[in-house]
Short mmCIF file of C-alpha atoms in Angstrom, two decimals:
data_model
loop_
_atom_site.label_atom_id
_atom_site.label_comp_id
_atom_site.label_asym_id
_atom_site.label_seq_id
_atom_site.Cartn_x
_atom_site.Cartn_y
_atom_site.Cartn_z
CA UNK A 12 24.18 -4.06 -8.11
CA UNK A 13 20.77 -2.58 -7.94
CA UNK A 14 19.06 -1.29 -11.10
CA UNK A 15 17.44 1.03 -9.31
CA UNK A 16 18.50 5.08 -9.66
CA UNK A 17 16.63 8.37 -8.77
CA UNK A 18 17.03 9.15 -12.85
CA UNK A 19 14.91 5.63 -13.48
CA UNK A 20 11.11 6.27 -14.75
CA UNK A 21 8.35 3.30 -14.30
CA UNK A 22 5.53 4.16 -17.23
CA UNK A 23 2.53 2.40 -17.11
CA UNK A 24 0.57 2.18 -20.37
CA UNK A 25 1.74 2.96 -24.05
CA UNK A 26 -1.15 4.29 -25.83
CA UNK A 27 -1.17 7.90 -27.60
CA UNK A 28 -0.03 9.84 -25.00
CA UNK A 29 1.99 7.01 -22.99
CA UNK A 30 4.25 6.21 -25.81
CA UNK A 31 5.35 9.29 -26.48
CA UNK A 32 6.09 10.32 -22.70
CA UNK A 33 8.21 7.55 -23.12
CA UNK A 34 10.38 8.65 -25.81
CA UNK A 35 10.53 12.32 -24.06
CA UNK A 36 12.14 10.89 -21.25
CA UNK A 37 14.71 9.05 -22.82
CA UNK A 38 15.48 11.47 -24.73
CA UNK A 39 16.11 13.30 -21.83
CA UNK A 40 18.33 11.26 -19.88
CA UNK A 41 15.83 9.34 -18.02
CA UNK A 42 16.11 5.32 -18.13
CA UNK A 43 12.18 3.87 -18.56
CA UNK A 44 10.87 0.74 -17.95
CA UNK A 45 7.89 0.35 -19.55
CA UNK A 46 4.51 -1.85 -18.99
CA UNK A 47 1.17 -2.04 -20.83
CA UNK A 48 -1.33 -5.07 -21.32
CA UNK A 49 -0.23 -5.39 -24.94
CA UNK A 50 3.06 -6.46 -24.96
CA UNK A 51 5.39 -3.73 -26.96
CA UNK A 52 8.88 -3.96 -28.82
CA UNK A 53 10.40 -1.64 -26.90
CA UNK A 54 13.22 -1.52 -24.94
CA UNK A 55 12.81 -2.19 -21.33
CA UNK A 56 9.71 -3.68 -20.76
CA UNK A 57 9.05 -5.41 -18.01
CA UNK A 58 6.74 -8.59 -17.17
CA UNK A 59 4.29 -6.71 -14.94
CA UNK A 60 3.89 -3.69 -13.16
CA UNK A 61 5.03 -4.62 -9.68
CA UNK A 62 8.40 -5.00 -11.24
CA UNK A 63 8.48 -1.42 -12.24
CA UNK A 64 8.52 -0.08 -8.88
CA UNK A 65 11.66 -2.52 -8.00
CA UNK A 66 13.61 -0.74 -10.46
CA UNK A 67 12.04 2.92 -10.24
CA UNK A 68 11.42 4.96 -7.47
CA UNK A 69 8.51 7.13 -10.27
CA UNK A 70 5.59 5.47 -11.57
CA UNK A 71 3.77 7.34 -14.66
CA UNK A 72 0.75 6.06 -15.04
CA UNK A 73 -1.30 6.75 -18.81
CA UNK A 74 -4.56 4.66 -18.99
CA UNK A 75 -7.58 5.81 -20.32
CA UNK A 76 -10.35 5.16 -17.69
CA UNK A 77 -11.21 4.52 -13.93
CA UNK A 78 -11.31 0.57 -14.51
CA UNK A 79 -8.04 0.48 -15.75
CA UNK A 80 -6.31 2.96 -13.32
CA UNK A 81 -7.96 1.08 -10.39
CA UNK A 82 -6.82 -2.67 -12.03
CA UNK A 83 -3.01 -1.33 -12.31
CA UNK A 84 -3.16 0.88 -9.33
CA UNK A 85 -3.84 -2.58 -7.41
CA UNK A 86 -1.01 -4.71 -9.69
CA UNK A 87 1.25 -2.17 -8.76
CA UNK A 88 0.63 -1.70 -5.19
CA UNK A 89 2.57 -5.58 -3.72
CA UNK A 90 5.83 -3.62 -4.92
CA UNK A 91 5.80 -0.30 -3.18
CA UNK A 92 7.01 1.15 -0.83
CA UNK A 93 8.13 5.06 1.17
CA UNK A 94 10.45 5.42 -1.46
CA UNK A 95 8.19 5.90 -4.56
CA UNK A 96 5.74 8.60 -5.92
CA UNK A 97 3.28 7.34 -7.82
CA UNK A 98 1.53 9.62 -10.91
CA UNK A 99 -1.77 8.92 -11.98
CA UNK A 100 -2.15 11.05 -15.68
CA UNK A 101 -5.54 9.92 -16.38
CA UNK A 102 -8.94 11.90 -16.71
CA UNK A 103 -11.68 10.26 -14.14
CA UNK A 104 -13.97 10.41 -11.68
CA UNK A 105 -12.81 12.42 -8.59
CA UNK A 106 -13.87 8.99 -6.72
CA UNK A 107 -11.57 7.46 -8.88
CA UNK A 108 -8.42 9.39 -8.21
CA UNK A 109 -9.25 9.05 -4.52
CA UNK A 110 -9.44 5.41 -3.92
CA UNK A 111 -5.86 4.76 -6.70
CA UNK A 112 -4.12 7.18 -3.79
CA UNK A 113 -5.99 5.08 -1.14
CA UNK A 114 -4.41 1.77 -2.27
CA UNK A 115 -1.00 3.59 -2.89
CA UNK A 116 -1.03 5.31 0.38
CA UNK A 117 -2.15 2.22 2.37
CA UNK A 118 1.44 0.58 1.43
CA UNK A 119 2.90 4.15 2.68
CA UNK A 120 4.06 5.56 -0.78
CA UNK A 121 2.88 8.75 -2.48
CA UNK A 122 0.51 10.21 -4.86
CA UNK A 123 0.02 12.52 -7.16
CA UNK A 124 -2.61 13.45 -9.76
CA UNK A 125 -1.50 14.97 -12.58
CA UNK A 126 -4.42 15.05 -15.92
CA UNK A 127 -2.90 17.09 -19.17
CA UNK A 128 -4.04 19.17 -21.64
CA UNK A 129 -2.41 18.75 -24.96
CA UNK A 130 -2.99 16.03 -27.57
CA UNK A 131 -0.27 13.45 -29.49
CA UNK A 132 1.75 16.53 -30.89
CA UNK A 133 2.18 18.15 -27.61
CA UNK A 134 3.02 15.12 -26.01
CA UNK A 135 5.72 14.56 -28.85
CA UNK A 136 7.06 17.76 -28.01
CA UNK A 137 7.14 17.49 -24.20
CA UNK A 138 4.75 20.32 -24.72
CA UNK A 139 2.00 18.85 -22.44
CA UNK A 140 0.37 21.11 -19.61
CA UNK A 141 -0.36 19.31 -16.23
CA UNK A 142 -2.59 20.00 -13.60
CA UNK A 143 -1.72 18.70 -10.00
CA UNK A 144 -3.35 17.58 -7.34
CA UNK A 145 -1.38 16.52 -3.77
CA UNK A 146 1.25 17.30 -1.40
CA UNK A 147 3.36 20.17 -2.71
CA UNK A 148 6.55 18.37 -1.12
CA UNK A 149 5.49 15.56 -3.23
CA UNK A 150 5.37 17.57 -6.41
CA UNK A 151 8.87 18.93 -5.87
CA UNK A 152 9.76 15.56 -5.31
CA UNK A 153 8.44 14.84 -8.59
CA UNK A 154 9.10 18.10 -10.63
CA UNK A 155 11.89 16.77 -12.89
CA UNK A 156 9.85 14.11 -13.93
CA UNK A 157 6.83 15.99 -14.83
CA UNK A 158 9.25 18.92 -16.03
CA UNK A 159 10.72 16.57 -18.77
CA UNK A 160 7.48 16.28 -20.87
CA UNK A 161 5.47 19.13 -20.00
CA UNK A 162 6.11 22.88 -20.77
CA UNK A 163 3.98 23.95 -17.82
CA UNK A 164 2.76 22.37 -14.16
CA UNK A 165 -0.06 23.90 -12.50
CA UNK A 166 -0.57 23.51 -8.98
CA UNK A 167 -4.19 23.22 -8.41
CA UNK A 168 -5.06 21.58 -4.95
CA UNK A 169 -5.94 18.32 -3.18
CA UNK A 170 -5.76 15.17 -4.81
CA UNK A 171 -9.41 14.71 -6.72
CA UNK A 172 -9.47 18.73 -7.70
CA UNK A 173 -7.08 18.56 -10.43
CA UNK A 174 -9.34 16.13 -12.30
CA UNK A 175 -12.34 18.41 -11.78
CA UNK A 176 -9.99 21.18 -13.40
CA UNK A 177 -9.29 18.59 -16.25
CA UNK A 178 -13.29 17.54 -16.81
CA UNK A 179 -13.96 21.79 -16.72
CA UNK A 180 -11.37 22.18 -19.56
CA UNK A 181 -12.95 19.57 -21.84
CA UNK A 182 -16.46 20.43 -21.28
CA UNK A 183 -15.23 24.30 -23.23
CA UNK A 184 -12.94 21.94 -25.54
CA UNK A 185 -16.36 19.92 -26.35
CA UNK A 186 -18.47 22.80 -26.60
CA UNK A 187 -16.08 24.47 -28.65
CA UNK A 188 -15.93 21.72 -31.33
CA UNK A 189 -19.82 20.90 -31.17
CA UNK A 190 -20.63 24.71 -32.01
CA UNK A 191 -18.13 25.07 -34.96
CA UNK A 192 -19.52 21.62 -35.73
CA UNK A 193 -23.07 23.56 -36.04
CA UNK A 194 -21.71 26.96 -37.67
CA UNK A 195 -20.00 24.50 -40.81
CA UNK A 196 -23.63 23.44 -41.22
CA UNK A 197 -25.46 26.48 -41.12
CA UNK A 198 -22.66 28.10 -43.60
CA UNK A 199 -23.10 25.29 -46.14
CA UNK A 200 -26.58 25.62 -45.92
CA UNK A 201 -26.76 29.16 -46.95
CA UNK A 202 -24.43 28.35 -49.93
CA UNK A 203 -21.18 29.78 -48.94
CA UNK A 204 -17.53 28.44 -48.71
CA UNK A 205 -16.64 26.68 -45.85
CA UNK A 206 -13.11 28.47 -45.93
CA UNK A 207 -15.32 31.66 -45.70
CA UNK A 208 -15.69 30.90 -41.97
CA UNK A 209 -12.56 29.16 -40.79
CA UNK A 210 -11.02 33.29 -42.42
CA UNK A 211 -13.84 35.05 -40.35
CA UNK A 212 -12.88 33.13 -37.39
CA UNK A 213 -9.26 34.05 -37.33
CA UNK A 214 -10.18 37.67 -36.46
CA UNK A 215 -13.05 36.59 -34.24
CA UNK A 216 -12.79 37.19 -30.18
CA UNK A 217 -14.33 33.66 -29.79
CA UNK A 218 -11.66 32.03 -31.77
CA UNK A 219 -9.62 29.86 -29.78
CA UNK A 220 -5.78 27.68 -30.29
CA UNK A 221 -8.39 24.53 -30.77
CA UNK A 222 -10.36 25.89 -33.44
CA UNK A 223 -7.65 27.22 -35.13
CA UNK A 224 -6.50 23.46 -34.79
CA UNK A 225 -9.66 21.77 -35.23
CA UNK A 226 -11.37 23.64 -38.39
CA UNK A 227 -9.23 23.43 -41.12
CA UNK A 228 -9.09 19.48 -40.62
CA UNK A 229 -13.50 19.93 -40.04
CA UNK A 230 -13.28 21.30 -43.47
CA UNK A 231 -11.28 19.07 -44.88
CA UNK A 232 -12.74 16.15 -43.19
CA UNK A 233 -9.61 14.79 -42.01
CA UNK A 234 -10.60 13.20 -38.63
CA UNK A 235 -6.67 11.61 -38.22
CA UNK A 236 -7.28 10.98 -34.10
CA UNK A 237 -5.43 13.44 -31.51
CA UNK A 238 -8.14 12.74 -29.20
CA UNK A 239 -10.26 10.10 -30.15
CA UNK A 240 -14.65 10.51 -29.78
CA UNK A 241 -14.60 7.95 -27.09
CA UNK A 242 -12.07 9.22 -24.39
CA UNK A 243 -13.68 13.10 -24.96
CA UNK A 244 -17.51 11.50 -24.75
CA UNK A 245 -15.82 9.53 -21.66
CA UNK A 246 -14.75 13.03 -20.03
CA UNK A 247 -18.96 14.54 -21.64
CA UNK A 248 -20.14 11.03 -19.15
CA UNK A 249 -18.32 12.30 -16.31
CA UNK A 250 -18.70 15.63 -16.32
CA UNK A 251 -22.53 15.06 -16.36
CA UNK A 252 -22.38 12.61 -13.11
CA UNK A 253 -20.10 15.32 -11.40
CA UNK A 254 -23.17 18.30 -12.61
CA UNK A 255 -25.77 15.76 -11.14
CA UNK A 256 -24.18 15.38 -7.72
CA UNK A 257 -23.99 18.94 -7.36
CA UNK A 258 -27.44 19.49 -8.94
CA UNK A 259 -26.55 21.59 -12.13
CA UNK A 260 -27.83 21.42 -15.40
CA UNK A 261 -25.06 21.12 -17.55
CA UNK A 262 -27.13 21.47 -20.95
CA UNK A 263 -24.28 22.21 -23.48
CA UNK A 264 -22.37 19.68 -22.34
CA UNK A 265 -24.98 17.55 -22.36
CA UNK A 266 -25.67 17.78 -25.93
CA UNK A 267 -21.49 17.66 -26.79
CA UNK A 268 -22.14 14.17 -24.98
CA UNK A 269 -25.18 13.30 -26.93
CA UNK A 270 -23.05 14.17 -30.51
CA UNK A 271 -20.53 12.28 -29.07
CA UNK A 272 -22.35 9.09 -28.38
CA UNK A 273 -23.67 9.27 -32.11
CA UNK A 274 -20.49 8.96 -33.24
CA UNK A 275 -19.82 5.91 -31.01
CA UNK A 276 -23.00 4.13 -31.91
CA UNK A 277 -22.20 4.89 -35.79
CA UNK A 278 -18.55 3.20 -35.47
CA UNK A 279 -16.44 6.33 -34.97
CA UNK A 280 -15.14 6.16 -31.70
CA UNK A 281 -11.43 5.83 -32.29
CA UNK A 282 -11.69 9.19 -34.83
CA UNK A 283 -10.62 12.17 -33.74
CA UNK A 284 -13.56 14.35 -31.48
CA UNK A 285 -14.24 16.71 -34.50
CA UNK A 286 -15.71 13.97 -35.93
CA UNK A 287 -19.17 15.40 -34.25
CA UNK A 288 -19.25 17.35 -37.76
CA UNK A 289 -20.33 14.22 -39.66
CA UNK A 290 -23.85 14.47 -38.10
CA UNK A 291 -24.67 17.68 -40.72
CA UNK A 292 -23.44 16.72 -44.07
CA UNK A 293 -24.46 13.54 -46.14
CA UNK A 294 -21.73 11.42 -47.41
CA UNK A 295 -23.84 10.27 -50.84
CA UNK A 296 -21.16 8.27 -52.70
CA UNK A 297 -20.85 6.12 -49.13
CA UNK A 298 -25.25 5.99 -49.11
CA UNK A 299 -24.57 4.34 -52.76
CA UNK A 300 -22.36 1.70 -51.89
CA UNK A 301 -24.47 1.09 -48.52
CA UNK A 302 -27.46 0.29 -51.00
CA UNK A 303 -25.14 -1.71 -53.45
CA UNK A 304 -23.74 -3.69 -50.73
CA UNK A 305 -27.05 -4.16 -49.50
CA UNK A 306 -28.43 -5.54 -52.89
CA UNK A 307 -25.28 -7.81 -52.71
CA UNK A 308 -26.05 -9.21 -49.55
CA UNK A 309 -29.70 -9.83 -50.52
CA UNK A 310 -28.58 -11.67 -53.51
CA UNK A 311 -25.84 -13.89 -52.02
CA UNK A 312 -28.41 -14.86 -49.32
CA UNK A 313 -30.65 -15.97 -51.66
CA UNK A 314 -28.12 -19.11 -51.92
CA UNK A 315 -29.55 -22.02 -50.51
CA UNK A 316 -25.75 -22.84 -48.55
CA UNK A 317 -25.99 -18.82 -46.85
CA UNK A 318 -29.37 -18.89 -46.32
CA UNK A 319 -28.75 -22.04 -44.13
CA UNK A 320 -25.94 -20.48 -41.90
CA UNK A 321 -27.50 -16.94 -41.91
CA UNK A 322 -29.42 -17.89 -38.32
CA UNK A 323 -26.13 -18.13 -36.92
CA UNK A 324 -24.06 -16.08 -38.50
CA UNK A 325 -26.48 -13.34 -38.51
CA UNK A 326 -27.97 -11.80 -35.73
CA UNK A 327 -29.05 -8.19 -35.34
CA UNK A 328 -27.37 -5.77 -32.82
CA UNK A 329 -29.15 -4.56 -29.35
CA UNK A 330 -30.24 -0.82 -30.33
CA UNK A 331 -28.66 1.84 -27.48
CA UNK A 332 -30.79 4.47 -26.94
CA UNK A 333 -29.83 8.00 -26.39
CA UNK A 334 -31.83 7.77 -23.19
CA UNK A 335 -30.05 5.27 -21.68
CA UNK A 336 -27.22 7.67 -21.17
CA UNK A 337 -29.25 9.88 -19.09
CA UNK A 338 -27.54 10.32 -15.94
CA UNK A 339 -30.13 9.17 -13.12
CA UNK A 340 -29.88 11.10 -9.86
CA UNK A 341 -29.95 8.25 -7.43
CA UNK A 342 -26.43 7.36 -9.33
CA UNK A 343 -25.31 10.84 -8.93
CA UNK A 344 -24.03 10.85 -5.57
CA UNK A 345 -19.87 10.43 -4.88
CA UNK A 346 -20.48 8.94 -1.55
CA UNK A 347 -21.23 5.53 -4.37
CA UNK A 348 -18.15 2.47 -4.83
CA UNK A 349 -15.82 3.91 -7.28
CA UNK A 350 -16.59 1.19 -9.88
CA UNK A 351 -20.67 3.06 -10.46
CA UNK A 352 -18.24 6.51 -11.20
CA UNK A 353 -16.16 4.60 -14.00
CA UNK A 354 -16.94 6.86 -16.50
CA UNK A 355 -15.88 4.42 -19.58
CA UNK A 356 -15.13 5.69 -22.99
CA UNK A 357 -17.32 3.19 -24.84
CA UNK A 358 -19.91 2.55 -27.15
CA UNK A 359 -21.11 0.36 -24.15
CA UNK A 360 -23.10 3.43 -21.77
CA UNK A 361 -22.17 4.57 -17.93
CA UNK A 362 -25.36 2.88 -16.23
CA UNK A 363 -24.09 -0.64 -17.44
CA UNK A 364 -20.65 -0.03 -15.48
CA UNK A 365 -22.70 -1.13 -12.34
CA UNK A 366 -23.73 -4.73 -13.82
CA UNK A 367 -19.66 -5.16 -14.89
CA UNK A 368 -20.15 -3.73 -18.40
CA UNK A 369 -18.08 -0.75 -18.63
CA UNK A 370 -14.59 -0.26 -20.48
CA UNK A 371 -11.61 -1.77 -18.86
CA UNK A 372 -11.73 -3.81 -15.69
CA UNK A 373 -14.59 -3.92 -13.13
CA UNK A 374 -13.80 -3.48 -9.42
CA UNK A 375 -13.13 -6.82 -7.07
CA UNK A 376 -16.53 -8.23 -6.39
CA UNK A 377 -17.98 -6.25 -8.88
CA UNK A 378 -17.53 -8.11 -12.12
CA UNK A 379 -14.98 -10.13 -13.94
CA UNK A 380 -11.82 -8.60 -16.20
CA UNK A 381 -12.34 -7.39 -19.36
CA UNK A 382 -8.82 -8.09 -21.01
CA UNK A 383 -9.85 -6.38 -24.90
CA UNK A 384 -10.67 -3.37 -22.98
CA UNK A 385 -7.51 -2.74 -21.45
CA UNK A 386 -5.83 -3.79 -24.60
CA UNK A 387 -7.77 -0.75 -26.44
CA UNK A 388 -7.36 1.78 -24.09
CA UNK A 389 -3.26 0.90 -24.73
CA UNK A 390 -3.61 0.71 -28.22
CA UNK A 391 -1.87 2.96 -30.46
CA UNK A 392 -3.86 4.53 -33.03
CA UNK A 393 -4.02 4.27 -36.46
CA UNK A 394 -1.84 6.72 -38.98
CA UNK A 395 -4.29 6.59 -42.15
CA UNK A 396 -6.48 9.95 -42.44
CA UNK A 397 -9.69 10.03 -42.56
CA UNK A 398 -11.21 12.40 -45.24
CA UNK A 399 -14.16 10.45 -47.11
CA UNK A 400 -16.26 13.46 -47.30
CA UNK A 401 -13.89 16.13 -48.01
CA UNK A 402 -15.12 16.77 -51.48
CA UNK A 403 -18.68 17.09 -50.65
CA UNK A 404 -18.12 19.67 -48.14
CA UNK A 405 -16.74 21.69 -50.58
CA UNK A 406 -19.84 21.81 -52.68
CA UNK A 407 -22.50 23.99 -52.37
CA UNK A 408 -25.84 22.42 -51.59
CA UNK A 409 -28.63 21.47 -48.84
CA UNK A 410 -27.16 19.19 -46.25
#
């Protein structure tokens, strides 16, 4: 007898978001088969993704960039057929979008785009909000599925015009964080609280659900990741293609992207976006132990044994410039293969996606797999807090 039911969910990729989808659904009556590149220990997963769709007639697909949404878009694609809807949930590139429904249309199945809003606790809830892009008869098709994790499904329009809804939302989101960022500074600065603002906000106009999230934990320096530095500077990357190939300047988001990328280059990618704050206060105990570490190193490589394997074993990092993210305009235009619109979140920038650089997996002909890539954007993340400078920012002082 067939495995196969109308109640059976394929769910492709088990990161943050994925995971927890996952355990929605079977909560709620719904028997998943599961796939990612890092094998899990969960029940029901399957050897690749081409055997989801023999079981399922849904496909949920949570991966965190173009690459990878093109790479299992095309693994997926030998097993389907009229019968299945397939649901891309990622944020990328318009181009993106278009060419996964391509490949799933050519074997005549469906698709639908469906981005979120809402971070790990939503998605714990089945609290997330999605906006959809595709044939409405599709969607209704689909409704129970989506209905089962989200508390909300907004119809937006064709497929590729729900992700430009998605990038729009971020680009306030990033704003948002990057000014508040700003504010802590200039607050500390002039010797007052930092509590003193996150109370003056709550009666603001401009105060917002984020911030209300997002500034205690600022304060507190508790960067625990809901939505990590590289997926949001990801979302920053494409936003700013999208503003070139319409020819706006996009300046705030612009410089949320640039904050971003600092973060990247300093190590912080996987922390949560609010993380931006760290560029206005000085973390002096960690300065000491850079410069004790440092005196440490010196001294051990002194030793006749290190200093013959430091050639080797040593060998400084290429610098990334903050120009080198500039978004040319002869790469601006859509019309472009969708592999120059990967829009990768990683400390690795969007202009090297062309040469077969970028996060996750490089389009045929264009450059070989990346497997670690994959395997990050499906990683889960990390439970520890992060609060190192908590007690400084409760100190009065110049920054």
């Amino acid at each position: 007898m067939s495995r196969r039911t109308r109640k059976n969910v394929g769910l492709i990729g088990l990161g943050v978001i994925g995971n927890r989808v996952r355990e929605v659904l079977r909560r709620k009556g719904f028997h998943v088969f599961v796939w990612s590149r890092t094998p899990r220990p969960v029940p029901n997963f399957v050897g690749a993704p081409a055997e989801l769709a023999e079981m399922c007639d849904f496909v949920q697909i949570f991966v965190s960039d173009d690459d990878a949404l093109l790479h299992v878009t095309k693994q997926l694609s030998p097993g389907l057929a009229a019968r299945h809807v397939v649901i891309a949930h990622s944020t990328v590139s318009p181009q993106t979008i278009l060419a996964a429904a391509e490949i799933v249309e050519r074997r005549g199945a469906r698709f639908l785009e469906a981005p979120f809003t809402g971070s790990r606790d939503a998605a714990e809830k089945g609290d997330l909000v999605y906006y959809v892009g595709g044939d409405p008869a599709v969607l209704e098709e689909a409704r129970p599925v989506l209905e089962a994790s989200s508390k909300q499904i907004l119809e937006i329009g064709e497929i590729g015009q729900a992700t430009a809804i998605k990038v729009a939302t971020n680009m306030v989101t990033a704003a948002s964080v990057q000014s508040a960022a700003e504010a802590l500074a200039l607050v500390q600065a002039a010797g007052l609280p930092l509590e003193k603002f996150a109370l003056a906000m709550q009666q603001n106009a401009s105060n917002s659900n984020t911030l209300s999230m997002k500034l205690p934990k600022m304060i507190e320096g508790n960067f625990e990741r809901h939505f990590s530095v590289q997926h949001m500077l990801k979302d920053m990357q494409i936003a700013s293609r999208l503003g070139l190939s319409h020819h706006l300047e996009l300046a705030v988001s612009s410089a949320a992207r640039d904050r971003l990328l600092e973060q990247v280059q300093r190590g912080h990618g996987d922390d949560d976006y609010s993380a931006v704050a760290r560029k206005y206060f000085q973390d002096t105990d960690t300065e000491e132990r850079t410069e004790t570490d440092l005196e440490l190193f010196t001294a051990a490589a002194s030793a006749p044994a290190v200093k013959q394997a430091m050639p080797e074993a040593v060998k400084p990092a290429p610098e990334i410039s903050l120009e080198d993210t500039r978004l040319r305009p002869e790469e601006s235009s859509l019309s472009q293969e969708p592999v120059l619109q990967s829009a990768a979140a990683s400390p690795l920038l969007l202009e090297h996606a062309k040469h077969g650089n970028g996060e996750g997996v490089a389009l045929e002909q264009s450059s070989p797999f990346l497997p670690e890539s994959i395997e990050q954007a499906d990683a889960e993340e990390s439970e520890e807090p992060r609060g190192f400078f908590s007690r400084l920012l409760r100190r009065p002082g110049s920054y």
